[in-house]
Structure formats: structure tokens, C-alpha cells
Short mmCIF file of C-alpha atoms in Angstrom, two decimals:
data_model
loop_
_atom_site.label_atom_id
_atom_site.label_comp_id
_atom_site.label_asym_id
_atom_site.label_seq_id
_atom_site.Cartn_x
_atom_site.Cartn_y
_atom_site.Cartn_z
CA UNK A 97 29.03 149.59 29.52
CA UNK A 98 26.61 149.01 26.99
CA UNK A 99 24.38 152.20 25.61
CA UNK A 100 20.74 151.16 24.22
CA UNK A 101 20.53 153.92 21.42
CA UNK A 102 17.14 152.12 20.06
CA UNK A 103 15.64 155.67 20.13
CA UNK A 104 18.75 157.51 19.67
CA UNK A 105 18.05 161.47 18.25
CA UNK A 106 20.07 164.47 17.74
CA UNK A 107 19.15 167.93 17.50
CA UNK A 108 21.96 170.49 16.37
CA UNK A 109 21.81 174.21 16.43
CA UNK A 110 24.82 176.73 15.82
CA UNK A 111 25.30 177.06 19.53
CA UNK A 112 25.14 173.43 21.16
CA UNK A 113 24.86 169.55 20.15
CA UNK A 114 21.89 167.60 21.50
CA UNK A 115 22.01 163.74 21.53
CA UNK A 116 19.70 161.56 23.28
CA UNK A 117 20.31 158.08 24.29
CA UNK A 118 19.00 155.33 26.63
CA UNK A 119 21.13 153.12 29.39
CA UNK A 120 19.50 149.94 30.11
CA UNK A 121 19.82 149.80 33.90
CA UNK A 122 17.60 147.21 34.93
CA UNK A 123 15.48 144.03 33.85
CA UNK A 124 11.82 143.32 34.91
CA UNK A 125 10.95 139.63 35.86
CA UNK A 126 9.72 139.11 32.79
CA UNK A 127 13.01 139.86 31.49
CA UNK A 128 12.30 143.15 29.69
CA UNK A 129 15.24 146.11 29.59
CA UNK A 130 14.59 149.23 32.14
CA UNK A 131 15.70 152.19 30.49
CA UNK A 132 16.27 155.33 31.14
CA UNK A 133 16.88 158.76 28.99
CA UNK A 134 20.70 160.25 28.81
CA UNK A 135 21.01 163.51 27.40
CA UNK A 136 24.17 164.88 26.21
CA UNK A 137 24.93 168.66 25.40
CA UNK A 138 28.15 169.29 23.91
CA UNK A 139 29.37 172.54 22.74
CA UNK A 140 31.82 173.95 19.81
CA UNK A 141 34.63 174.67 22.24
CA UNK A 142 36.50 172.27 24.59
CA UNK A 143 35.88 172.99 27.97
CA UNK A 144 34.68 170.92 31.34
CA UNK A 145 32.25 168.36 31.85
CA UNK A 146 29.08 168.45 33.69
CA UNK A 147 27.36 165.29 34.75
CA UNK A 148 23.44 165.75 36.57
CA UNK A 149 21.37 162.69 37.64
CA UNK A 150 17.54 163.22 39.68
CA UNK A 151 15.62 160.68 41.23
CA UNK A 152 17.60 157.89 42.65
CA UNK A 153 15.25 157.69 45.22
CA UNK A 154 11.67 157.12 43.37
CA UNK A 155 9.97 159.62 45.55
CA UNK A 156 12.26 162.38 44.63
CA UNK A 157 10.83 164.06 41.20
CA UNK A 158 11.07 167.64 41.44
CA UNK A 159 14.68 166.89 39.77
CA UNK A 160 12.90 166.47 36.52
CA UNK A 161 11.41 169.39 36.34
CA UNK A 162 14.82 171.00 36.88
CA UNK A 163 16.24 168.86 34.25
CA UNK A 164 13.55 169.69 31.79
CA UNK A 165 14.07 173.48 31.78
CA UNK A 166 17.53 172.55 31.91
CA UNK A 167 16.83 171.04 28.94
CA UNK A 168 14.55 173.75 27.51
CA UNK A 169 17.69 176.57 28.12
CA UNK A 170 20.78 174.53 27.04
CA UNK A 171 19.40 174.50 23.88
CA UNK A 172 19.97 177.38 22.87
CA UNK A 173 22.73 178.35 24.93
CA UNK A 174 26.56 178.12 23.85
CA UNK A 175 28.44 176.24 25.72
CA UNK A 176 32.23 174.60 26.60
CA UNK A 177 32.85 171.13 27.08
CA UNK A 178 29.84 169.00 27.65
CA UNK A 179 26.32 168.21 29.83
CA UNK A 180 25.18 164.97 30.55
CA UNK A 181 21.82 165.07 32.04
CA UNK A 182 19.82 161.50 33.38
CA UNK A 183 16.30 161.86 34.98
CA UNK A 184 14.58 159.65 36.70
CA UNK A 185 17.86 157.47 36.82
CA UNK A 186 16.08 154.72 38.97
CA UNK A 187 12.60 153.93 36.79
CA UNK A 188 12.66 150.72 39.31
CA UNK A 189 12.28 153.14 42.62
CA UNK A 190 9.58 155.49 40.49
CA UNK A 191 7.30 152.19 39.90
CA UNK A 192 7.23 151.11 43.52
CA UNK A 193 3.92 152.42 45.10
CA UNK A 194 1.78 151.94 47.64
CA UNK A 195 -2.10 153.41 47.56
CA UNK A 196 -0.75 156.76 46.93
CA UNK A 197 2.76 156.52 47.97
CA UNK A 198 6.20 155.82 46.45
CA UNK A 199 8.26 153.25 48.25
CA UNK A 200 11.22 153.95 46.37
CA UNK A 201 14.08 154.71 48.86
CA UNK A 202 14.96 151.14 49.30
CA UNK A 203 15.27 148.23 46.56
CA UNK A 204 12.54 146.31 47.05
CA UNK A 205 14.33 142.70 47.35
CA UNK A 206 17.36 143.57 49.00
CA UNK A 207 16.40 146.61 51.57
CA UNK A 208 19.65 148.74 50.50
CA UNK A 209 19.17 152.43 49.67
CA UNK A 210 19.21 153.26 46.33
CA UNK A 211 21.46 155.98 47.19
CA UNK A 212 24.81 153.55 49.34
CA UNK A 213 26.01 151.86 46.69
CA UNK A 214 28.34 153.77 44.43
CA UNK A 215 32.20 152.82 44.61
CA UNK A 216 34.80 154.34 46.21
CA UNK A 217 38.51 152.03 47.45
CA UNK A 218 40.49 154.25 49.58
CA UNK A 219 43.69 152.07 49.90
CA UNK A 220 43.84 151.48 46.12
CA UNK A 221 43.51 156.07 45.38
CA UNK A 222 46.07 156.14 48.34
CA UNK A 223 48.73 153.17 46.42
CA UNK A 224 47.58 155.34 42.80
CA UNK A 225 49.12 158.70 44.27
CA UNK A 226 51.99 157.13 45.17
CA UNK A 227 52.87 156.96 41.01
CA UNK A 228 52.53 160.36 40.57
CA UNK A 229 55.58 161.93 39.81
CA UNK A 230 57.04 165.23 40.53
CA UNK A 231 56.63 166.59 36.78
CA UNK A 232 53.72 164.91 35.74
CA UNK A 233 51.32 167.35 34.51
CA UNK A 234 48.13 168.02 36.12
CA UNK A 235 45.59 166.94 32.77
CA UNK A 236 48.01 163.73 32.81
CA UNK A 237 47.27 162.62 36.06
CA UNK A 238 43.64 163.21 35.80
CA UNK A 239 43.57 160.83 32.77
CA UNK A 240 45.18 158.18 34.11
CA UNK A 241 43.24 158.73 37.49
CA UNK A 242 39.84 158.22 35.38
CA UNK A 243 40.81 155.24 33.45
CA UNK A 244 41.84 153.92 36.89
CA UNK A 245 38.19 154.78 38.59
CA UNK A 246 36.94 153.34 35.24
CA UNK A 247 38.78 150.05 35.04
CA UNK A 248 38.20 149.96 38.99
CA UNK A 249 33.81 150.39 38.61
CA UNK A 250 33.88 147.60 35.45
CA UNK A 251 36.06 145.08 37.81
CA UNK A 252 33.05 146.00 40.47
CA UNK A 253 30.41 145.15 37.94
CA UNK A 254 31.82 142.00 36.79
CA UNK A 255 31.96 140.61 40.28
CA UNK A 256 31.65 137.10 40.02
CA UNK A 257 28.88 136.38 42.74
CA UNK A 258 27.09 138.86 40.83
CA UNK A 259 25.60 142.90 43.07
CA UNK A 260 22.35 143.58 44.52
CA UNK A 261 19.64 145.54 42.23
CA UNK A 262 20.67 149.07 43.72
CA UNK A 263 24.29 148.70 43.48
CA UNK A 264 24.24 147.57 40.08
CA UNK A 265 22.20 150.52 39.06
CA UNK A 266 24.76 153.19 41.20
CA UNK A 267 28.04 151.64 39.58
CA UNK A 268 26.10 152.02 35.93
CA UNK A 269 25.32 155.63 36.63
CA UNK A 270 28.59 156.57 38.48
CA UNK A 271 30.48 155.16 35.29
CA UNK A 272 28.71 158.17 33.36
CA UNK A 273 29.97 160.47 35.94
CA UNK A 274 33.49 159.42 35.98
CA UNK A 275 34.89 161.83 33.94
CA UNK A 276 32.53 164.62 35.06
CA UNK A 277 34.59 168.12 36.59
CA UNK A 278 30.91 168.99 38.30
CA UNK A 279 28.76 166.24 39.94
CA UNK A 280 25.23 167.72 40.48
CA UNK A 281 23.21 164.86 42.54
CA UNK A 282 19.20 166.26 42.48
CA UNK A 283 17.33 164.75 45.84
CA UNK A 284 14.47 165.96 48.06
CA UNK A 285 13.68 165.68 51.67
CA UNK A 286 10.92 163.95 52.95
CA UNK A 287 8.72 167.86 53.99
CA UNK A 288 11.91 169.46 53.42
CA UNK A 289 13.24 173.34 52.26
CA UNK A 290 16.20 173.97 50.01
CA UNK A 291 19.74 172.69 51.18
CA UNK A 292 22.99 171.61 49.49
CA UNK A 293 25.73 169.21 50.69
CA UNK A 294 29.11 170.52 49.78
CA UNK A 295 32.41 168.96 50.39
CA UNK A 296 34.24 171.14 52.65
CA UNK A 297 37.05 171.84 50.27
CA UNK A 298 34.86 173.33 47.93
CA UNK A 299 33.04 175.62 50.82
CA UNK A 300 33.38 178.69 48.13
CA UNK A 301 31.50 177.03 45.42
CA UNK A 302 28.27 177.13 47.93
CA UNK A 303 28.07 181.12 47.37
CA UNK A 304 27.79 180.18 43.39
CA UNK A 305 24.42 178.42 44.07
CA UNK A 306 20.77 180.37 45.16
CA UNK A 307 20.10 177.97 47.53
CA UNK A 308 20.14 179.41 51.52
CA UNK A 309 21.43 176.49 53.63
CA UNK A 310 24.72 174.72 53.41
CA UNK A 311 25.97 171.27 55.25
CA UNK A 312 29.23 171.56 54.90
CA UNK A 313 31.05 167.57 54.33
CA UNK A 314 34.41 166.09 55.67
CA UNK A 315 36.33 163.37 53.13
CA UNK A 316 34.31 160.37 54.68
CA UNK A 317 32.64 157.90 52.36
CA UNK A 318 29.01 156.83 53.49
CA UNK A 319 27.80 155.44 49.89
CA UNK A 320 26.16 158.20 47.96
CA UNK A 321 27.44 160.08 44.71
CA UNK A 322 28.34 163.28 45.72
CA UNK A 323 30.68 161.47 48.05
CA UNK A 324 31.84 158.90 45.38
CA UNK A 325 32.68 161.85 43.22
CA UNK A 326 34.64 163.98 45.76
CA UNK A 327 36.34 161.76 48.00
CA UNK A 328 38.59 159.97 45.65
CA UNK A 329 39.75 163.20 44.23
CA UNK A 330 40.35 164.42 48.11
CA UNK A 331 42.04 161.71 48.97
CA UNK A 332 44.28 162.17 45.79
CA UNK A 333 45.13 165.79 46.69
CA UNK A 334 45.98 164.55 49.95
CA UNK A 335 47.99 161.83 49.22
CA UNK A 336 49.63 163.45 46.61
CA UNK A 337 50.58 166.38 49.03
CA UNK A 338 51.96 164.11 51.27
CA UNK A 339 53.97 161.54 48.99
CA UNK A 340 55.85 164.40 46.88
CA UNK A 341 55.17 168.01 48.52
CA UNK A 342 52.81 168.59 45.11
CA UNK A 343 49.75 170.80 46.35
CA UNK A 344 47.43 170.21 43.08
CA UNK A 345 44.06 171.23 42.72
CA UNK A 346 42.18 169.03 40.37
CA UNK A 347 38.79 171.51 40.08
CA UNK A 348 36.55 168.38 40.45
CA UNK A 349 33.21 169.14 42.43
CA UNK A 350 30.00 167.30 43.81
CA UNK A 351 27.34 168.53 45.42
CA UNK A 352 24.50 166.81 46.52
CA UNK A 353 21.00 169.64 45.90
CA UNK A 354 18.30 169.04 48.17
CA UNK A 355 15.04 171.03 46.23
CA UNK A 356 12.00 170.69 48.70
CA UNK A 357 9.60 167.65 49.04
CA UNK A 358 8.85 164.40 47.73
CA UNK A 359 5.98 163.23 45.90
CA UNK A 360 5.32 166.72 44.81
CA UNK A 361 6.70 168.62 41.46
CA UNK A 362 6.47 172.41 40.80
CA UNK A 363 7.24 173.82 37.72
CA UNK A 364 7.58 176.96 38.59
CA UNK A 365 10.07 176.17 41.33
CA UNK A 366 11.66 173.93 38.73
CA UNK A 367 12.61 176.93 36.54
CA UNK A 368 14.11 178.70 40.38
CA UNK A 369 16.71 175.67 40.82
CA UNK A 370 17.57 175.68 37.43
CA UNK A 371 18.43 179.17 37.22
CA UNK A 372 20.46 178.30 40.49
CA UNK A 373 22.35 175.12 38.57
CA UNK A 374 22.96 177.80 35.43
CA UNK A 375 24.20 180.08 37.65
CA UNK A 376 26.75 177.67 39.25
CA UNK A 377 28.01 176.61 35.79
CA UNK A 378 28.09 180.35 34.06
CA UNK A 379 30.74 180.56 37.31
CA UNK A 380 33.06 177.44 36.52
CA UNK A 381 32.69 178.56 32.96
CA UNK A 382 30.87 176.24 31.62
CA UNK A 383 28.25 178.76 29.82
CA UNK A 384 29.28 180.69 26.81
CA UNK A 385 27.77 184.56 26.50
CA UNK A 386 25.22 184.03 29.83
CA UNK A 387 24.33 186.54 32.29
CA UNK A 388 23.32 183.98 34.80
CA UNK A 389 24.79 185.06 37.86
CA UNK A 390 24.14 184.10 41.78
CA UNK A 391 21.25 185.98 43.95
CA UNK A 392 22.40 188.35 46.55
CA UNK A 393 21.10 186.18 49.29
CA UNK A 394 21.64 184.97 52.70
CA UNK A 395 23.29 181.46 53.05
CA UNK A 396 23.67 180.10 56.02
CA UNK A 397 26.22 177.17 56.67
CA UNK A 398 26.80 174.21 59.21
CA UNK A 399 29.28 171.72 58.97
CA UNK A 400 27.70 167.69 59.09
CA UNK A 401 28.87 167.33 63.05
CA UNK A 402 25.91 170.00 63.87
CA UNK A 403 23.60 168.94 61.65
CA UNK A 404 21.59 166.87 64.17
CA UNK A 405 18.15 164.54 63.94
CA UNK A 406 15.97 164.80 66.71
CA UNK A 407 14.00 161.81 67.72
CA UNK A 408 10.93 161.24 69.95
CA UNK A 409 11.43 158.94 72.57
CA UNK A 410 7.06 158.79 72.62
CA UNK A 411 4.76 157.66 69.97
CA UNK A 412 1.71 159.11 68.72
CA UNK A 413 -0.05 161.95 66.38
CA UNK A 414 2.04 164.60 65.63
CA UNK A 415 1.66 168.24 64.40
CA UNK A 416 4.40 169.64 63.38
CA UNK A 417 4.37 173.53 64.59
CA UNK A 418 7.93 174.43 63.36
CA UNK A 419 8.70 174.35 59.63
CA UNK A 420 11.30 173.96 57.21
CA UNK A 421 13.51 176.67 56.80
CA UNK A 422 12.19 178.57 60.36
CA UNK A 423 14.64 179.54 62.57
CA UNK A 424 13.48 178.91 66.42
CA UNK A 425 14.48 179.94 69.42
CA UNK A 426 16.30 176.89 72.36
CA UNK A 427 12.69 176.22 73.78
CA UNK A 428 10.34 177.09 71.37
CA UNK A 429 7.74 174.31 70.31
CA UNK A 430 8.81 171.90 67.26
CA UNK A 431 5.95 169.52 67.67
CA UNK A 432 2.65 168.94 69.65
CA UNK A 433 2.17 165.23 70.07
CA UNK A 434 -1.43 163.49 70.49
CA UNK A 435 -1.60 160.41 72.53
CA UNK A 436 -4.48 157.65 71.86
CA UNK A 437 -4.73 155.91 74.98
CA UNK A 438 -4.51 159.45 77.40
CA UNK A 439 -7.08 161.60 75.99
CA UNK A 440 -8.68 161.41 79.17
CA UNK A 441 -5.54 163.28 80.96
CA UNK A 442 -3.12 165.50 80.66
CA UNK A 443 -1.06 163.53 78.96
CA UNK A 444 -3.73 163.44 76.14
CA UNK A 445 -1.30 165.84 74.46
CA UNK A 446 2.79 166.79 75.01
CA UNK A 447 4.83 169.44 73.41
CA UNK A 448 8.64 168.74 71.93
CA UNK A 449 10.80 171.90 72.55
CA UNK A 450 13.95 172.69 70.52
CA UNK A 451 16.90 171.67 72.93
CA UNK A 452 19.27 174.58 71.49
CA UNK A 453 18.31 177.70 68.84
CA UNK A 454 18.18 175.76 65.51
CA UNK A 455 16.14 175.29 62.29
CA UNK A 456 14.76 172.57 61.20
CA UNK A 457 15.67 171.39 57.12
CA UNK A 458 13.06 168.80 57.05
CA UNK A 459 10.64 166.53 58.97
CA UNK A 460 9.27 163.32 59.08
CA UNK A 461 5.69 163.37 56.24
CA UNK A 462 3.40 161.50 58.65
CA UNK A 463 1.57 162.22 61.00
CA UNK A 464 1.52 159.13 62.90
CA UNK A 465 5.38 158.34 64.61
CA UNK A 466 6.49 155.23 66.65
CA UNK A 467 8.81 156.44 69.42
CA UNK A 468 12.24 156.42 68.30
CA UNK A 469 11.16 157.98 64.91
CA UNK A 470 13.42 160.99 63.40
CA UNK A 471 11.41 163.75 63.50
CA UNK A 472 13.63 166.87 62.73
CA UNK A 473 16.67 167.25 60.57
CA UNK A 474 17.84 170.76 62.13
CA UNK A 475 20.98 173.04 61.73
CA UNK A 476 22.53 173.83 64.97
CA UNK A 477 25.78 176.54 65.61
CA UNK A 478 25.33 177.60 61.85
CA UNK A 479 26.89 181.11 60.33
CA UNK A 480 26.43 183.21 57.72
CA UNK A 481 28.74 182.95 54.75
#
């Protein structure tokens, strides 16, 4: 993988290293590059690596304004190790609009999400364990393990028959992350409130972030980073545990940060989730001489089985009476649907009750549904932590 350092700056301080470069990830059709910014902290003491991407789905921006007070603090912070930080990873998905909307979920030609097409081979981290050996040491393992994801990605990329638009952007961006310890994946929901996806292994590490609702993740690959990040290293511990007793914990972690709506940015909220993200990293040790330390807060937790969508099986103009972040009561209205062609009736309107106590993380941003649509994303039998 090529970097385009065209622009290429560096700002130094006594605490931290700044150097900015640009990854082309894209051409145009008139065969200009696509680039986009990657900023890299590194600090005077060895120490882990932290890799953050926002906006792999155009729509999603409020990441940036994370990343730029990220930005605006690491500089003069002291830190171990190193932060790589990419906004706006996927300029293609930013540029798609429509009137006043961004299309940018889906690549334009091909119709795959932006966010399904990062790498992960099962079989092949299953035959790696099995050449682990009892007295390998941990940082040994991990090495190898990389330059095997590595050399595993760059095979991917130079796929004869060539990858769709979105996957060849994921594979670019996931070979940045490789040798990350701490994934941090920045998304929003479509009218959404804060939530985090967190690998169930790492169900501590939720506590270590401000934000007040957890989905807690099995080891199942569905396409996106977080998952791409976690599950090979899962699968490893597993396989490992199995094949020679070893029980090793390799400290690698991705989360997947869901900060509110699309189409919308907020600075001031910006400056919230990135004192949430500091406070994370000050934990794993990543910060140097910080008091950034979690909220005393109520989090609230659900594992991905009872994290349920509820659809209408009725079209028509909705309002939607329950919001983000509410809890509500098994019977309690969620919606009030208007339909066209019954004004004249009592049908003109009908009311969607919550089928079990539950509270909704996000809901569909129109107004107008076709039946079938998803309008809810709702925690159901959640706990406190």
C-alpha cells in the first residue's frame, strides 16, 4: 500500500509527534486520485497503538468533529505508542447527494455497504493457531499473526478479477488498522442516541467509555471493522486454547461508537465523545500524565440476540412518539401512523405499541414508510452494568 504524502506535514512538540499524510483510496471517472487525510500521533515512549476511522458511511459526520478535538487535545498531550486518526475515510460516500440528502451508505455502482467489506478467513486464523507453540512468547505471536493478516489483505487486493469500489476502499483502510491494539470505528444512526458495539470478551472495557447503552457482540463475522478487528484475534485465543491448553490474552479491542444522527454535526457534542474516547485510552494506558477518567453513569447493556428491529407491516405517515434513548413501558405508543386513502374512517390513523418494555436506539428519519420498513432499533431484557 501506497501512501500519497503530496501534502505531507509534521508538527513536533516535546510531548507528541504529529505527521499528516494522504491515502489515495479511490479514482473519479475522470481518473483523478480520491484522497483522504491520515494523521499519525506518536509519542516518546513505546507503548500501544490506536487506530480511529469516521465516516464510512457518507452520512455519518459527527465523527469528524470528534476527530478534530481529538486532534486539538493530542497535541499537546504525552503519549505511549501511537494514534492513527482517518476522517471522512470514504470522500466517495460524502459526495453522493440527493436535494439535501447523502446517499452514502451504499456504493453507488455496486449496491454493497460501505461498511461489509473488510476481510476476515476463519479457516486460514484456525490452520495459523495451529503453529503456535507452547513457548512462543506472546509479542512473538502477535507479530507473526499481523504479517499474516497483512500478507492475507494485499493477496485480497491483488485479486485478479479485480473488488468492487467499497471493498477496495475497506481492505485499504483495514490495512492501517492491522497492527492497531484499539479499533475505534465512529458511525451514527439514522435519528439515533449514543450506543457502542462491544465484543463480548471485552464486556469490561464498555464501563471505560461515557456512553449509556451497550450491544454486547458474539465472535460472528457480518463484514464491518469492529468485527474484522476482533474476530480474528477471538478466534486465535480460541483456537489457541484448544490446540495447546495456552489461555493468552492478546489485549486487542474494537468497538464500533454509535454518536447520534446523521446529516447533522455538533461541536459541542463533539468535544463530549471525545472526552469519552480520551477517557477509554487514559484506561489502556495510552495517555501519559491525563486525568481523563470515565463518568459515573448508568450503562445499560443487551447482548445482539435482544437487540430487535421492529417493522410495520402498514404503510403510511408516521410520527414517531417514542424517542431515542426513552425507556417505555410493553404497550406504550412507539408510533402514530397516518393513512392517505382512510382519512375518512377510523382507520385514518393507527397506533404501534411496544410488544415488550424496551427502548428504542434509533428510528427510521422519514416520515413517509412502505410497510415492511424498520422502524425501531430497540433494546429488549437489558441490565445495568
Amino acid at each position: 500500500m501506497s501512501l500519497n504524502q503530496f501534502h505531507s506535514t509534521k508538527h513536533q512538540s516535546e510531548k507528541v509527534q504529529l505527521k499528516k499524510d494522504y491515502l489515495v483510496v479511490a479514482q473519479n471517472a475522470s481518473g483523478r486520485n480520491l484522497n483522504v487525510p491520515i494523521y499519525t500521533f506518536t509519542g516518546s515512549k513505546p507503548g500501544p497503538t490506536v487506530y480511529i476511522q469516521s465516516s464510512i458511511h457518507g452520512a455519518e459526520v459527527q465523527g469528524n468533529v470528534v476527530i478534530y478535538h481529538l486532534i486539538k487535545t493530542l497535541k499537546d498531550t504525552e503519549i505511549k505508542g501511537k494514534v492513527i486518526l482517518v476522517p471522512n475515510c470514504n470522500p466517495v460516500g460524502t459526495n453522493i447527494k440527493s436535494g439535501e440528502y447523502t446517499l452514502g451508505r451504499f456504493d453507488p455502482v455496486n449496491g454493497t455497504n460501505w461498511n461489509r467489506g473488510y476481510f476476515y478467513d476463519q479457516q486460514a486464523v484456525e490452520q495459523f493457531a495451529k503453529t503456535v507453540t507452547p513457548e512462543e512468547p506472546v509479542e512473538v505471536i502477535k507479530q507473526r499473526f499481523r504479517a499474516h493478516l497483512l500478507a492475507s489483505i494485499a493477496n485480497k487486493l491483488a485479486e485478479p478479477w479485480g473488488l468492487g469500489l467499497a471493498q477496495q476502499l475497506n481492505l485499504k483502510l483495514q490495512q492501517l488498522a492491522v497492527n492497531a491494539d484499539y479499533v475505534l470505528d465512529l458511525h451514527n444512526g439514522p435519528v439515533s442516541t449514543r450506543h457502542i458495539y462491544v465484543p463480548e470478551y471485552a464486556k469490561d472495557s464498555a464501563r471505560l467509555f461515557n456512553i449509556p447503552h451497550n450491544i454486547f457482540i458474539p465472535n460472528v463475522f457480518a463484514g464491518a471493522l469492529d468485527e474484522a478487528t476482533f474476530c480474528p484475534w477471538w478466534t486465535l485465543h480460541d483456537s489457541v486454547k484448544q490446540h495447546l491448553g495456552r489461555d493468552i490474552q492478546f489485549d486487542v479491542e474494537a468497538f464500533t461508537l454509535e454518536m447520534g444522527s446523521q446529516e447533522v454535526i455538533n461541536f459541542d457534542e463533539g468535544l463530549v465523545d471525545a472526552i469519552s474516547i480520551l477517557s477509554y485510552l487514559n484506561q489502556k494506558g495510552v495517555l501519559l500524565n491525563s486525568d481523563f477518567s470515565p463518568a459515573e453513569m448508568v450503562r445499560l447493556g443487551v447482548y445482539l440476540k435482544d437487540y430487535k428491529t421492529l417493522y410495520t407491516d402498514f404503510g403510511g405517515m408516521v410520527e414517531y412518539i417514542a424517542k431515542p434513548g426513552q425507556k417505555v413501558k410493553k404497550g406504550e405508543a412507539l408510533a402514530q401512523v397516518l393513512n392517505i386513502d382512510e382519512l375518512d374512517n377510523s382507520n385514518g390513523s393507527r397506533v404501534l405499541y411496544a410488544p415488550c418494555d424496551l427502548i428504542p436506539m434509533l428510528n427510521f428519519p422519514s416520515a413517509s414508510a412502505l410497510s415492511g420498513t424498520q422502524l425501531f432499533k430497540c433494546f429488549t431484557n437489558y441490565f445495568e452494568l
